[in-house]
Amino acid sequence: MKFESFIEEFTEIWASSDIEKLAALISKDYKAREVTSNGQIVDFGYEESIQGWDQGFQYVKESDSSWILKAMWTSSLREDEVMAVISASMNINGKPLETANLFFDTFKQVDGKWMLVRSYVEAGVKAV
């Protein structure tokens, strides 16, 4: 699958808050770093990531909210790796939040399948 098609599928799965489908696209060796809105740096891996996604997805479903996702930029890093910058925010009660999280996600082809392997996240930035 070409990366352009994959990133569309990835953001569609994210927008649908489907934890099982999203988890299948994240490498078990996944590593991430988040800079929180108050400047704290948090490092985490696959298990913590899935827990965080699951909590976020539950919130969206329970609060009748929706995701605002924008794949802003992609660049090939290596023959089998691509970085995508994704802005993620929410509509809550029909109103968009003023802040977003900016994801710098690295995807790698593993056995012919694109997988999320690394992320760097800036949380609480101005929404675009």
CSV table of N, CA, C and O in Angstrom, one decimal:
chain,number,residue,atom,x,y,z
A,1,MET,N,0.8,-1.2,0.0
A,1,MET,CA,0.0,0.0,0.0
A,1,MET,C,0.9,1.2,0.0
A,1,MET,O,1.8,1.3,0.8
A,2,LYS,N,0.5,2.2,-0.8
A,2,LYS,CA,1.3,3.4,-0.9
A,2,LYS,C,1.0,4.2,0.4
A,2,LYS,O,-0.1,4.1,1.0
A,3,PHE,N,2.0,5.0,0.8
A,3,PHE,CA,1.9,5.7,2.1
A,3,PHE,C,0.7,6.7,2.1
A,3,PHE,O,0.0,6.8,3.1
A,4,GLU,N,0.5,7.3,1.0
A,4,GLU,CA,-0.6,8.3,0.9
A,4,GLU,C,-2.0,7.6,1.2
A,4,GLU,O,-2.8,8.2,1.9
A,5,SER,N,-2.2,6.4,0.7
A,5,SER,CA,-3.4,5.7,1.0
A,5,SER,C,-3.4,5.3,2.5
A,5,SER,O,-4.4,5.3,3.2
A,6,PHE,N,-2.3,4.8,3.0
A,6,PHE,CA,-2.2,4.4,4.4
A,6,PHE,C,-2.5,5.5,5.3
A,6,PHE,O,-3.3,5.3,6.3
A,7,ILE,N,-1.9,6.7,5.1
A,7,ILE,CA,-2.1,7.8,6.1
A,7,ILE,C,-3.6,8.2,6.1
A,7,ILE,O,-4.2,8.6,7.1
A,8,GLU,N,-4.3,8.1,5.0
A,8,GLU,CA,-5.7,8.4,4.9
A,8,GLU,C,-6.5,7.4,5.8
A,8,GLU,O,-7.3,7.7,6.6
A,9,GLU,N,-6.1,6.1,5.6
A,9,GLU,CA,-6.7,5.0,6.4
A,9,GLU,C,-6.4,5.2,7.9
A,9,GLU,O,-7.3,5.1,8.7
A,10,PHE,N,-5.2,5.6,8.2
A,10,PHE,CA,-4.8,5.8,9.6
A,10,PHE,C,-5.6,6.9,10.3
A,10,PHE,O,-6.2,6.7,11.4
A,11,THR,N,-5.8,8.0,9.6
A,11,THR,CA,-6.6,9.1,10.2
A,11,THR,C,-8.1,8.8,10.2
A,11,THR,O,-8.8,9.2,11.1
A,12,GLU,N,-8.6,8.0,9.3
A,12,GLU,CA,-10.0,7.6,9.3
A,12,GLU,C,-10.2,6.6,10.5
A,12,GLU,O,-11.2,6.8,11.2
A,13,ILE,N,-9.3,5.7,10.8
A,13,ILE,CA,-9.4,4.9,11.9
A,13,ILE,C,-9.4,5.7,13.2
A,13,ILE,O,-10.2,5.5,14.1
A,14,TRP,N,-8.4,6.6,13.3
A,14,TRP,CA,-8.3,7.5,14.4
A,14,TRP,C,-9.7,8.3,14.6
A,14,TRP,O,-10.2,8.3,15.7
A,15,ALA,N,-10.2,8.9,13.5
A,15,ALA,CA,-11.4,9.6,13.6
A,15,ALA,C,-12.6,8.8,14.0
A,15,ALA,O,-13.5,9.3,14.7
A,16,SER,N,-12.6,7.5,13.8
A,16,SER,CA,-13.7,6.6,14.2
A,16,SER,C,-13.5,6.1,15.6
A,16,SER,O,-14.4,5.4,16.1
A,17,SER,N,-12.4,6.4,16.2
A,17,SER,CA,-12.1,6.0,17.6
A,17,SER,C,-12.1,4.5,17.8
A,17,SER,O,-12.6,4.0,18.8
A,18,ASP,N,-11.5,3.8,16.8
A,18,ASP,CA,-11.5,2.3,16.8
A,18,ASP,C,-10.2,1.8,17.4
A,18,ASP,O,-9.2,1.7,16.7
A,19,ILE,N,-10.2,1.5,18.7
A,19,ILE,CA,-8.9,1.2,19.4
A,19,ILE,C,-8.3,-0.1,18.8
A,19,ILE,O,-7.1,-0.2,18.7
A,20,GLU,N,-9.1,-1.1,18.5
A,20,GLU,CA,-8.6,-2.4,18.0
A,20,GLU,C,-7.9,-2.2,16.6
A,20,GLU,O,-6.8,-2.7,16.4
A,21,LYS,N,-8.5,-1.4,15.7
A,21,LYS,CA,-7.9,-1.2,14.4
A,21,LYS,C,-6.6,-0.3,14.6
A,21,LYS,O,-5.6,-0.6,13.9
A,22,LEU,N,-6.7,0.7,15.4
A,22,LEU,CA,-5.5,1.5,15.6
A,22,LEU,C,-4.4,0.7,16.2
A,22,LEU,O,-3.2,0.9,15.7
A,23,ALA,N,-4.6,0.0,17.2
A,23,ALA,CA,-3.6,-0.8,17.9
A,23,ALA,C,-2.9,-1.7,16.9
A,23,ALA,O,-1.7,-2.0,17.0
A,24,ALA,N,-3.6,-2.2,15.9
A,24,ALA,CA,-3.0,-3.1,14.9
A,24,ALA,C,-2.0,-2.4,14.0
A,24,ALA,O,-1.2,-3.0,13.3
A,25,LEU,N,-2.0,-1.0,14.0
A,25,LEU,CA,-1.1,-0.2,13.2
A,25,LEU,C,0.0,0.3,14.0
A,25,LEU,O,0.8,1.1,13.4
A,26,ILE,N,0.1,0.0,15.2
A,26,ILE,CA,1.2,0.5,16.1
A,26,ILE,C,2.2,-0.6,16.4
A,26,ILE,O,1.7,-1.7,16.9
A,27,SER,N,3.5,-0.4,16.2
A,27,SER,CA,4.5,-1.4,16.4
A,27,SER,C,4.6,-1.7,17.9
A,27,SER,O,4.4,-0.8,18.8
A,28,LYS,N,4.8,-3.0,18.3
A,28,LYS,CA,5.0,-3.4,19.7
A,28,LYS,C,6.2,-2.7,20.2
A,28,LYS,O,6.4,-2.6,21.4
A,29,ASP,N,7.2,-2.3,19.4
A,29,ASP,CA,8.4,-1.6,19.8
A,29,ASP,C,8.3,-0.1,19.7
A,29,ASP,O,9.3,0.6,19.8
A,30,TYR,N,7.1,0.4,19.6
A,30,TYR,CA,6.8,1.8,19.6
A,30,TYR,C,7.4,2.6,20.7
A,30,TYR,O,7.3,2.2,21.9
A,31,LYS,N,8.0,3.8,20.4
A,31,LYS,CA,8.5,4.7,21.4
A,31,LYS,C,8.0,6.1,21.1
A,31,LYS,O,7.9,6.5,20.0
A,32,ALA,N,7.7,6.8,22.2
A,32,ALA,CA,7.2,8.2,22.0
A,32,ALA,C,7.7,9.1,23.1
A,32,ALA,O,8.0,8.7,24.2
A,33,ARG,N,7.6,10.4,22.8
A,33,ARG,CA,7.9,11.5,23.7
A,33,ARG,C,6.8,12.5,23.5
A,33,ARG,O,6.6,12.9,22.4
A,34,GLU,N,6.3,13.0,24.6
A,34,GLU,CA,5.3,14.0,24.6
A,34,GLU,C,5.8,15.2,25.5
A,34,GLU,O,6.3,15.0,26.6
A,35,VAL,N,5.6,16.4,24.9
A,35,VAL,CA,5.8,17.6,25.7
A,35,VAL,C,4.4,18.1,26.0
A,35,VAL,O,3.7,18.5,25.2
A,36,THR,N,4.1,18.1,27.3
A,36,THR,CA,2.7,18.4,27.8
A,36,THR,C,2.6,19.9,27.6
A,36,THR,O,3.5,20.7,27.5
A,37,SER,N,1.3,20.4,27.8
A,37,SER,CA,1.0,21.8,27.7
A,37,SER,C,1.7,22.7,28.7
A,37,SER,O,1.9,23.8,28.5
A,38,ASN,N,2.1,22.0,29.8
A,38,ASN,CA,2.9,22.8,30.9
A,38,ASN,C,4.4,22.6,30.8
A,38,ASN,O,5.1,22.9,31.7
A,39,GLY,N,4.8,21.9,29.7
A,39,GLY,CA,6.2,21.8,29.4
A,39,GLY,C,6.9,20.5,30.0
A,39,GLY,O,8.1,20.3,29.8
A,40,GLN,N,6.1,19.7,30.6
A,40,GLN,CA,6.7,18.4,31.2
A,40,GLN,C,7.0,17.5,30.0
A,40,GLN,O,6.2,17.4,29.1
A,41,ILE,N,8.1,16.7,30.1
A,41,ILE,CA,8.4,15.7,29.1
A,41,ILE,C,8.1,14.3,29.6
A,41,ILE,O,8.5,14.0,30.7
A,42,VAL,N,7.3,13.6,28.8
A,42,VAL,CA,6.9,12.3,29.2
A,42,VAL,C,7.3,11.3,28.1
A,42,VAL,O,6.9,11.5,26.9
A,43,ASP,N,8.0,10.3,28.4
A,43,ASP,CA,8.4,9.2,27.5
A,43,ASP,C,7.5,8.0,27.7
A,43,ASP,O,7.2,7.7,28.9
A,44,PHE,N,7.1,7.3,26.7
A,44,PHE,CA,6.2,6.1,26.9
A,44,PHE,C,6.4,5.2,25.7
A,44,PHE,O,7.0,5.5,24.7
A,45,GLY,N,5.9,4.0,25.9
A,45,GLY,CA,5.9,3.0,24.8
A,45,GLY,C,4.6,2.5,24.4
A,45,GLY,O,3.5,3.1,24.6
A,46,TYR,N,4.5,1.3,23.8
A,46,TYR,CA,3.3,0.7,23.2
A,46,TYR,C,2.2,0.6,24.2
A,46,TYR,O,1.1,1.1,24.0
A,47,GLU,N,2.4,0.0,25.4
A,47,GLU,CA,1.3,-0.3,26.3
A,47,GLU,C,0.7,1.0,26.8
A,47,GLU,O,-0.5,1.2,26.8
A,48,GLU,N,1.5,2.0,27.2
A,48,GLU,CA,1.0,3.3,27.7
A,48,GLU,C,0.3,4.0,26.6
A,48,GLU,O,-0.7,4.7,26.8
A,49,SER,N,0.8,3.9,25.4
A,49,SER,CA,0.2,4.5,24.2
A,49,SER,C,-1.2,4.0,24.0
A,49,SER,O,-2.2,4.8,23.8
A,50,ILE,N,-1.4,2.7,24.0
A,50,ILE,CA,-2.7,2.1,23.8
A,50,ILE,C,-3.7,2.5,24.9
A,50,ILE,O,-4.8,2.8,24.6
A,51,GLN,N,-3.2,2.5,26.1
A,51,GLN,CA,-4.0,3.0,27.2
A,51,GLN,C,-4.5,4.4,27.0
A,51,GLN,O,-5.7,4.8,27.2
A,52,GLY,N,-3.6,5.3,26.6
A,52,GLY,CA,-3.9,6.7,26.3
A,52,GLY,C,-4.9,6.8,25.2
A,52,GLY,O,-5.8,7.6,25.3
A,53,TRP,N,-4.6,6.1,24.1
A,53,TRP,CA,-5.6,6.2,23.0
A,53,TRP,C,-7.0,5.7,23.4
A,53,TRP,O,-8.0,6.3,23.1
A,54,ASP,N,-7.0,4.6,24.2
A,54,ASP,CA,-8.3,4.0,24.6
A,54,ASP,C,-9.0,5.1,25.5
A,54,ASP,O,-10.2,5.3,25.3
A,55,GLN,N,-8.3,5.7,26.4
A,55,GLN,CA,-9.0,6.7,27.2
A,55,GLN,C,-9.5,7.9,26.4
A,55,GLN,O,-10.7,8.4,26.6
A,56,GLY,N,-8.7,8.4,25.4
A,56,GLY,CA,-9.2,9.4,24.5
A,56,GLY,C,-10.4,9.0,23.7
A,56,GLY,O,-11.3,9.8,23.5
A,57,PHE,N,-10.3,7.8,23.2
A,57,PHE,CA,-11.4,7.3,22.4
A,57,PHE,C,-12.7,7.2,23.2
A,57,PHE,O,-13.8,7.5,22.7
A,58,GLN,N,-12.6,6.7,24.4
A,58,GLN,CA,-13.7,6.6,25.3
A,58,GLN,C,-14.3,8.0,25.6
A,58,GLN,O,-15.6,8.1,25.6
A,59,TYR,N,-13.5,8.9,25.8
A,59,TYR,CA,-14.0,10.3,26.0
A,59,TYR,C,-14.8,10.8,24.8
A,59,TYR,O,-15.9,11.4,25.0
A,60,VAL,N,-14.2,10.6,23.7
A,60,VAL,CA,-14.9,11.1,22.4
A,60,VAL,C,-16.3,10.4,22.3
A,60,VAL,O,-17.3,11.1,22.1
A,61,LYS,N,-16.3,9.1,22.6
A,61,LYS,CA,-17.6,8.4,22.4
A,61,LYS,C,-18.6,8.8,23.5
A,61,LYS,O,-19.8,9.0,23.2
A,62,GLU,N,-18.1,9.0,24.7
A,62,GLU,CA,-19.0,9.3,25.9
A,62,GLU,C,-19.5,10.7,25.9
A,62,GLU,O,-20.6,11.1,26.4
A,63,SER,N,-18.7,11.6,25.3
A,63,SER,CA,-19.0,13.1,25.3
A,63,SER,C,-19.7,13.6,24.0
A,63,SER,O,-19.9,14.8,23.9
A,64,ASP,N,-19.9,12.6,23.1
A,64,ASP,CA,-20.4,13.0,21.8
A,64,ASP,C,-19.6,14.1,21.1
A,64,ASP,O,-20.1,15.0,20.5
A,65,SER,N,-18.3,13.9,21.2
A,65,SER,CA,-17.3,14.8,20.6
A,65,SER,C,-16.9,14.2,19.3
A,65,SER,O,-17.2,13.0,19.0
A,66,SER,N,-16.0,14.9,18.5
A,66,SER,CA,-15.5,14.4,17.3
A,66,SER,C,-14.1,14.9,17.1
A,66,SER,O,-13.7,16.0,17.7
A,67,TRP,N,-13.3,14.2,16.4
A,67,TRP,CA,-11.9,14.5,16.1
A,67,TRP,C,-11.8,15.5,15.0
A,67,TRP,O,-12.6,15.4,14.0
A,68,ILE,N,-10.8,16.4,15.1
A,68,ILE,CA,-10.5,17.3,14.0
A,68,ILE,C,-9.0,16.9,13.6
A,68,ILE,O,-8.1,17.2,14.4
A,69,LEU,N,-8.8,16.2,12.5
A,69,LEU,CA,-7.5,15.7,12.2
A,69,LEU,C,-7.0,16.3,10.9
A,69,LEU,O,-7.8,16.3,9.9
A,70,LYS,N,-5.8,16.8,10.8
A,70,LYS,CA,-5.2,17.3,9.6
A,70,LYS,C,-3.8,16.7,9.4
A,70,LYS,O,-2.9,17.0,10.2
A,71,ALA,N,-3.7,15.9,8.3
A,71,ALA,CA,-2.3,15.5,8.0
A,71,ALA,C,-1.7,16.7,7.2
A,71,ALA,O,-2.1,17.0,6.1
A,72,MET,N,-0.8,17.3,7.9
A,72,MET,CA,-0.2,18.6,7.4
A,72,MET,C,1.0,18.5,6.5
A,72,MET,O,1.2,19.3,5.6
A,73,TRP,N,1.7,17.4,6.7
A,73,TRP,CA,3.0,17.3,5.9
A,73,TRP,C,3.5,15.9,6.0
A,73,TRP,O,3.3,15.2,7.1
A,74,THR,N,4.1,15.4,5.0
A,74,THR,CA,4.8,14.1,5.0
A,74,THR,C,6.1,14.2,4.3
A,74,THR,O,6.3,15.0,3.4
A,75,SER,N,7.1,13.4,4.7
A,75,SER,CA,8.4,13.3,4.1
A,75,SER,C,9.0,12.0,4.2
A,75,SER,O,8.9,11.4,5.3
A,76,SER,N,9.5,11.5,3.2
A,76,SER,CA,10.2,10.2,3.2
A,76,SER,C,11.5,10.4,3.9
A,76,SER,O,12.3,11.3,3.6
A,77,LEU,N,11.8,9.5,5.0
A,77,LEU,CA,13.0,9.6,5.7
A,77,LEU,C,14.0,8.6,5.2
A,77,LEU,O,15.2,8.9,5.1
A,78,ARG,N,13.5,7.4,4.8
A,78,ARG,CA,14.3,6.4,4.3
A,78,ARG,C,13.4,5.6,3.3
A,78,ARG,O,12.3,5.9,3.2
A,79,GLU,N,14.0,4.7,2.6
A,79,GLU,CA,13.2,3.9,1.6
A,79,GLU,C,11.9,3.3,2.2
A,79,GLU,O,10.8,3.3,1.6
A,80,ASP,N,12.0,2.9,3.5
A,80,ASP,CA,10.9,2.2,4.1
A,80,ASP,C,10.3,3.0,5.3
A,80,ASP,O,9.6,2.4,6.1
A,81,GLU,N,10.6,4.3,5.4
A,81,GLU,CA,10.2,5.1,6.6
A,81,GLU,C,9.7,6.5,6.1
A,81,GLU,O,10.3,7.1,5.2
A,82,VAL,N,8.6,6.9,6.6
A,82,VAL,CA,8.0,8.2,6.3
A,82,VAL,C,7.5,8.9,7.6
A,82,VAL,O,7.0,8.2,8.5
A,83,MET,N,7.8,10.2,7.7
A,83,MET,CA,7.3,11.0,8.8
A,83,MET,C,6.1,11.8,8.3
A,83,MET,O,6.0,12.3,7.2
A,84,ALA,N,5.1,11.8,9.2
A,84,ALA,CA,3.9,12.6,8.9
A,84,ALA,C,3.6,13.5,10.1
A,84,ALA,O,3.8,13.1,11.3
A,85,VAL,N,3.3,14.7,9.8
A,85,VAL,CA,2.9,15.7,10.9
A,85,VAL,C,1.4,15.8,10.9
A,85,VAL,O,0.8,16.1,9.8
A,86,ILE,N,0.8,15.5,12.0
A,86,ILE,CA,-0.7,15.5,12.1
A,86,ILE,C,-1.1,16.4,13.2
A,86,ILE,O,-0.6,16.3,14.4
A,87,SER,N,-2.0,17.3,12.9
A,87,SER,CA,-2.6,18.1,14.0
A,87,SER,C,-3.9,17.4,14.4
A,87,SER,O,-4.7,17.0,13.6
A,88,ALA,N,-4.1,17.3,15.7
A,88,ALA,CA,-5.3,16.6,16.3
A,88,ALA,C,-5.9,17.5,17.3
A,88,ALA,O,-5.3,17.9,18.3
A,89,SER,N,-7.2,17.8,17.1
A,89,SER,CA,-8.0,18.6,18.0
A,89,SER,C,-9.3,17.9,18.1
A,89,SER,O,-9.6,16.8,17.5
A,90,MET,N,-10.3,18.6,18.7
A,90,MET,CA,-11.6,18.1,18.9
A,90,MET,C,-12.7,19.1,18.7
A,90,MET,O,-12.4,20.3,19.0
A,91,ASN,N,-13.8,18.7,18.3
A,91,ASN,CA,-15.1,19.4,18.4
A,91,ASN,C,-15.8,18.9,19.7
A,91,ASN,O,-16.0,17.7,19.8
A,92,ILE,N,-16.1,19.8,20.6
A,92,ILE,CA,-16.8,19.4,21.8
A,92,ILE,C,-18.1,20.3,21.9
A,92,ILE,O,-18.0,21.5,21.8
A,93,ASN,N,-19.2,19.6,22.0
A,93,ASN,CA,-20.5,20.3,22.0
A,93,ASN,C,-20.6,21.2,20.7
A,93,ASN,O,-21.1,22.3,20.8
A,94,GLY,N,-20.1,20.7,19.6
A,94,GLY,CA,-20.2,21.4,18.4
A,94,GLY,C,-19.3,22.6,18.2
A,94,GLY,O,-19.3,23.3,17.2
A,95,LYS,N,-18.4,22.8,19.1
A,95,LYS,CA,-17.4,23.9,19.0
A,95,LYS,C,-16.0,23.3,19.0
A,95,LYS,O,-15.6,22.5,19.9
A,96,PRO,N,-15.2,23.8,18.1
A,96,PRO,CA,-13.8,23.4,18.0
A,96,PRO,C,-12.9,23.9,19.2
A,96,PRO,O,-13.1,25.1,19.6
A,97,LEU,N,-12.1,23.1,19.7
A,97,LEU,CA,-11.1,23.5,20.8
A,97,LEU,C,-10.2,24.5,20.2
A,97,LEU,O,-9.9,24.5,19.0
A,98,GLU,N,-9.6,25.4,21.0
A,98,GLU,CA,-8.6,26.4,20.5
A,98,GLU,C,-7.2,25.8,20.5
A,98,GLU,O,-6.3,26.4,19.9
A,99,THR,N,-7.1,24.6,21.1
A,99,THR,CA,-5.7,23.9,21.1
A,99,THR,C,-5.8,22.6,20.4
A,99,THR,O,-6.9,22.0,20.2
A,100,ALA,N,-4.6,22.1,20.1
A,100,ALA,CA,-4.4,20.8,19.4
A,100,ALA,C,-3.2,20.2,19.9
A,100,ALA,O,-2.4,20.8,20.6
A,101,ASN,N,-3.0,18.9,19.6
A,101,ASN,CA,-1.7,18.2,19.8
A,101,ASN,C,-1.1,18.1,18.4
A,101,ASN,O,-1.8,17.7,17.4
A,102,LEU,N,0.2,18.3,18.3
A,102,LEU,CA,0.9,18.2,17.0
A,102,LEU,C,1.7,17.0,17.1
A,102,LEU,O,2.6,16.9,17.9
A,103,PHE,N,1.4,16.0,16.2
A,103,PHE,CA,2.1,14.7,16.2
A,103,PHE,C,3.1,14.6,15.1
A,103,PHE,O,2.8,14.9,13.9
A,104,PHE,N,4.4,14.4,15.4
A,104,PHE,CA,5.4,14.1,14.4
A,104,PHE,C,5.6,12.6,14.5
A,104,PHE,O,6.3,12.0,15.3
A,105,ASP,N,4.9,11.9,13.6
A,105,ASP,CA,4.8,10.4,13.6
A,105,ASP,C,5.7,9.8,12.6
A,105,ASP,O,5.6,10.2,11.4
A,106,THR,N,6.5,8.8,13.0
A,106,THR,CA,7.3,8.1,12.0
A,106,THR,C,6.7,6.7,11.8
A,106,THR,O,6.4,5.9,12.7
A,107,PHE,N,6.5,6.4,10.5
A,107,PHE,CA,5.9,5.1,10.1
A,107,PHE,C,6.9,4.3,9.3
A,107,PHE,O,7.7,4.9,8.5
A,108,LYS,N,7.0,3.0,9.5
A,108,LYS,CA,7.9,2.2,8.9
A,108,LYS,C,7.2,1.0,8.3
A,108,LYS,O,6.3,0.4,8.9
A,109,GLN,N,7.7,0.5,7.1
A,109,GLN,CA,7.1,-0.7,6.5
A,109,GLN,C,7.7,-1.9,7.2
A,109,GLN,O,9.0,-2.1,7.2
A,110,VAL,N,6.9,-2.7,7.8
A,110,VAL,CA,7.3,-3.9,8.5
A,110,VAL,C,6.6,-5.1,7.8
A,110,VAL,O,5.3,-5.1,7.9
A,111,ASP,N,7.3,-6.0,7.2
A,111,ASP,CA,6.7,-7.1,6.5
A,111,ASP,C,5.6,-6.6,5.5
A,111,ASP,O,4.5,-7.2,5.4
A,112,GLY,N,5.9,-5.5,4.8
A,112,GLY,CA,5.1,-5.0,3.8
A,112,GLY,C,3.9,-4.2,4.3
A,112,GLY,O,3.0,-3.7,3.5
A,113,LYS,N,3.8,-3.9,5.6
A,113,LYS,CA,2.7,-3.2,6.2
A,113,LYS,C,3.2,-2.0,6.9
A,113,LYS,O,4.2,-2.1,7.7
A,114,TRP,N,2.6,-0.8,6.7
A,114,TRP,CA,3.0,0.4,7.4
A,114,TRP,C,2.6,0.3,8.9
A,114,TRP,O,1.5,-0.1,9.2
A,115,MET,N,3.6,0.6,9.8
A,115,MET,CA,3.3,0.6,11.2
A,115,MET,C,3.9,1.9,11.8
A,115,MET,O,4.9,2.4,11.4
A,116,LEU,N,3.2,2.4,12.8
A,116,LEU,CA,3.6,3.6,13.6
A,116,LEU,C,4.7,3.1,14.5
A,116,LEU,O,4.5,2.2,15.3
A,117,VAL,N,6.0,3.6,14.4
A,117,VAL,CA,7.1,3.2,15.2
A,117,VAL,C,7.6,4.2,16.2
A,117,VAL,O,8.2,3.8,17.2
A,118,ARG,N,7.4,5.5,15.9
A,118,ARG,CA,7.9,6.6,16.8
A,118,ARG,C,7.0,7.8,16.7
A,118,ARG,O,6.4,8.1,15.6
A,119,SER,N,6.9,8.5,17.8
A,119,SER,CA,6.1,9.8,17.8
A,119,SER,C,6.8,10.8,18.7
A,119,SER,O,7.4,10.4,19.8
A,120,TYR,N,6.7,12.0,18.3
A,120,TYR,CA,7.1,13.1,19.1
A,120,TYR,C,5.8,14.0,19.1
A,120,TYR,O,5.3,14.3,18.1
A,121,VAL,N,5.3,14.4,20.3
A,121,VAL,CA,4.1,15.1,20.4
A,121,VAL,C,4.2,16.4,21.2
A,121,VAL,O,4.8,16.4,22.3
A,122,GLU,N,3.8,17.5,20.6
A,122,GLU,CA,3.7,18.8,21.3
A,122,GLU,C,2.2,18.9,21.6
A,122,GLU,O,1.4,19.1,20.7
A,123,ALA,N,1.9,19.0,22.9
A,123,ALA,CA,0.5,19.0,23.4
A,123,ALA,C,0.1,20.5,23.7
A,123,ALA,O,0.9,21.3,24.1
A,124,GLY,N,-1.1,20.8,23.4
A,124,GLY,CA,-1.7,22.1,23.8
A,124,GLY,C,-1.2,23.3,23.0
A,124,GLY,O,-1.2,24.4,23.5
A,125,VAL,N,-0.9,23.0,21.7
A,125,VAL,CA,-0.5,24.1,20.8
A,125,VAL,C,-1.7,24.8,20.2
A,125,VAL,O,-2.8,24.2,20.3
A,126,LYS,N,-1.6,25.9,19.7
A,126,LYS,CA,-2.7,26.6,19.0
A,126,LYS,C,-3.2,25.8,17.8
A,126,LYS,O,-2.4,25.3,17.0
A,127,ALA,N,-4.5,25.6,17.8
A,127,ALA,CA,-5.1,24.8,16.7
A,127,ALA,C,-5.0,25.5,15.4
A,127,ALA,O,-5.0,26.7,15.4
A,128,VAL,N,-4.8,24.7,14.4
A,128,VAL,CA,-4.7,25.3,13.0
A,128,VAL,C,-5.9,25.0,12.2
A,128,VAL,O,-6.6,24.1,12.4
